[in-house]
Coordinates of C-alpha atoms in Angstrom, one line a residue:
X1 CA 0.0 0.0 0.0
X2 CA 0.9 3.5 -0.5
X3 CA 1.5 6.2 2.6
X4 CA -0.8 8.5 3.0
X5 CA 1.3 11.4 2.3
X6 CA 1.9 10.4 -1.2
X7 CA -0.2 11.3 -3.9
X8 CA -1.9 8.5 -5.1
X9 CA -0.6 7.5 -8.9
X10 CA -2.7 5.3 -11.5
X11 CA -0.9 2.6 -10.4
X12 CA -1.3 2.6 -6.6
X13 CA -5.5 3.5 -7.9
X14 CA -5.5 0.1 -9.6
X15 CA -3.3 -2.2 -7.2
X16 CA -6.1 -0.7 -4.5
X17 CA -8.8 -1.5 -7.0
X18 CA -7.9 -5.0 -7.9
X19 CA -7.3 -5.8 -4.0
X20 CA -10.9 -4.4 -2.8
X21 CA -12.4 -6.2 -5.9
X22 CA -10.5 -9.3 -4.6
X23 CA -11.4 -8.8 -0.7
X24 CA -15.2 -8.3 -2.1
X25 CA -14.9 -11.3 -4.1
X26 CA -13.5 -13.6 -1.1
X27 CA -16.2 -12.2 0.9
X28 CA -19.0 -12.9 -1.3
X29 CA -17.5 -16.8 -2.0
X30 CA -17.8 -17.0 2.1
X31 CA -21.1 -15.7 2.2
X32 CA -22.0 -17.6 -0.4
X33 CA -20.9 -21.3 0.9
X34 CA -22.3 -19.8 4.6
X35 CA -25.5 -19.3 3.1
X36 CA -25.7 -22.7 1.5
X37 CA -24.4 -24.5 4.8
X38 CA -27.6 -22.6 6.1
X39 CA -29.8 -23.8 3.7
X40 CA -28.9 -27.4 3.6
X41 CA -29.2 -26.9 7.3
X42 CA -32.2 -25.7 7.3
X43 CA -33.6 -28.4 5.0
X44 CA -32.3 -31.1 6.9
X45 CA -33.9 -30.0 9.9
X46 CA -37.0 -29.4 8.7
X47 CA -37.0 -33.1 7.1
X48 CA -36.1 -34.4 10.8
X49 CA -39.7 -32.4 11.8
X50 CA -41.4 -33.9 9.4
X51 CA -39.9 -37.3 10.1
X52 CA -40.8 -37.1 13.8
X53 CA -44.2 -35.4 13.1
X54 CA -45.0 -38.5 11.0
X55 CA -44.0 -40.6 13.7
X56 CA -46.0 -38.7 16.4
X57 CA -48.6 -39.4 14.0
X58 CA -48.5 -43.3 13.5
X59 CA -47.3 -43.8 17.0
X60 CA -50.7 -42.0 18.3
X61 CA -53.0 -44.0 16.0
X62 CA -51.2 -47.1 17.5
X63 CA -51.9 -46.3 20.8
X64 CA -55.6 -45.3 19.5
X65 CA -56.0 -48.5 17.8
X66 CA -54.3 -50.3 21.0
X67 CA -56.5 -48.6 23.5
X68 CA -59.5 -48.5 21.4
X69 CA -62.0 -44.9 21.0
X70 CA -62.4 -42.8 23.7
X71 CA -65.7 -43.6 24.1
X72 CA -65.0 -47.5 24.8
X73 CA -61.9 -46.5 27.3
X74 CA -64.4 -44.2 29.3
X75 CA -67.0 -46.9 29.6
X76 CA -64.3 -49.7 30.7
X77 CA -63.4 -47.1 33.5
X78 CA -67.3 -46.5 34.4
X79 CA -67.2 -50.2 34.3
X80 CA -64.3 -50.7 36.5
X81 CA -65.3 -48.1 38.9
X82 CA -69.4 -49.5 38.6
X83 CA -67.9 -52.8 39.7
X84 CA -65.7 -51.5 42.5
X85 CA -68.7 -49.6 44.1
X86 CA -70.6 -52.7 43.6
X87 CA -68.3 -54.6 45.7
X88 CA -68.0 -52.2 48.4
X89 CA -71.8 -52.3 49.1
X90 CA -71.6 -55.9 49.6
X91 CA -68.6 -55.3 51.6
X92 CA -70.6 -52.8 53.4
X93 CA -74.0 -55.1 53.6
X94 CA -71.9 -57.9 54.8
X95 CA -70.3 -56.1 57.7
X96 CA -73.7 -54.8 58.6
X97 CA -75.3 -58.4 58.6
X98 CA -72.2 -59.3 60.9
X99 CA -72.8 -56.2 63.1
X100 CA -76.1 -57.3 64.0
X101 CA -75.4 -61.2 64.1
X102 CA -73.4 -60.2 67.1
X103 CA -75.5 -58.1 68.4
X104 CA -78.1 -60.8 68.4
X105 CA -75.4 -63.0 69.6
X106 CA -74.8 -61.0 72.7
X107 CA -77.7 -60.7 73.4
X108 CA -79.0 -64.2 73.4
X109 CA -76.1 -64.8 75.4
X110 CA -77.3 -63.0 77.7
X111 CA -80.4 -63.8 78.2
X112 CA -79.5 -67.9 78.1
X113 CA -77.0 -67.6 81.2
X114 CA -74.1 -67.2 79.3
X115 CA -70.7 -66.3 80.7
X116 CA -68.2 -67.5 82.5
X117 CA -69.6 -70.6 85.1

C-alpha cells in the first residue's frame, strides 16, 4: 500500500482497486458457501420435523387402535369403577349383617345364662 502522504498514482488507484475487488470477491465466496451450509441446514432440519411429526402421527394411532375410542376406554373405566362400588356395598351389607349377628349373639347370650360358670 501507498503512505498517505503520497499522492496517489494510477498505479497505486489500480493495485487498491484490484485488491478491494478481490477482498469483495473472497467475501462474497464465504457468504455464499455460509448461506448454502444454512440452507442445507435448514432443509435437513426441517426433514427431521417432518420425520418425527410422521412418527407422532403413526405412534398416536397405534396407541388409538391399541386402547380403542375414547368412548370405549371411558366406559371400561365407568365399568371398573361401577364394579368396585358394587363390591364395596356388599362389603358394606356384609359387615352390617355381621354387626347385627353379634349383636343378636350377645344378646342371646345373655339372656340364656351365658358367661363365665
Amino acid at each position: 500500500m501507498t503512505n498517505e502522504t503520497e499522492e496517489p498514482t494510477v498505479e497505486s488507484i489500480e493495485r487498491r482497486k484490484v485488491t478491494w475487488q478481490s477482498e469483495i470477491a473472497r467475501l462474497d465466496h464465504t457468504w455464499q458457501t455460509e448461506i448454502s451450509r444454512l440452507e442445507k441446514s435448514a432443509e435437513a432440519h426441517y426433514s427431521m420435523d417432518e420425520k418425527m411429526h410422521h412418527e407422532t402421527n403413526i405412534h398416536m394411532a397405534t396407541m388409538i387402535e391399541k386402547l380403542g375410542t375414547i368412548e370405549e376406554v371411558v366406559l371400561a373405566w365407568n365399568n371398573i369403577k361401577g364394579f368396585t362400588t358394587v363390591m364395596h356395598s356388599i362389603a358394606g351389607v356384609l359387615k352390617w349383617a355381621v354387626g347385627i349377628g353379634a349383636a343378636i349373639g350377645t344378646i342371646w347370650w345373655s339372656i340364656k345364662g351365658g358367661g363365665l360358670k
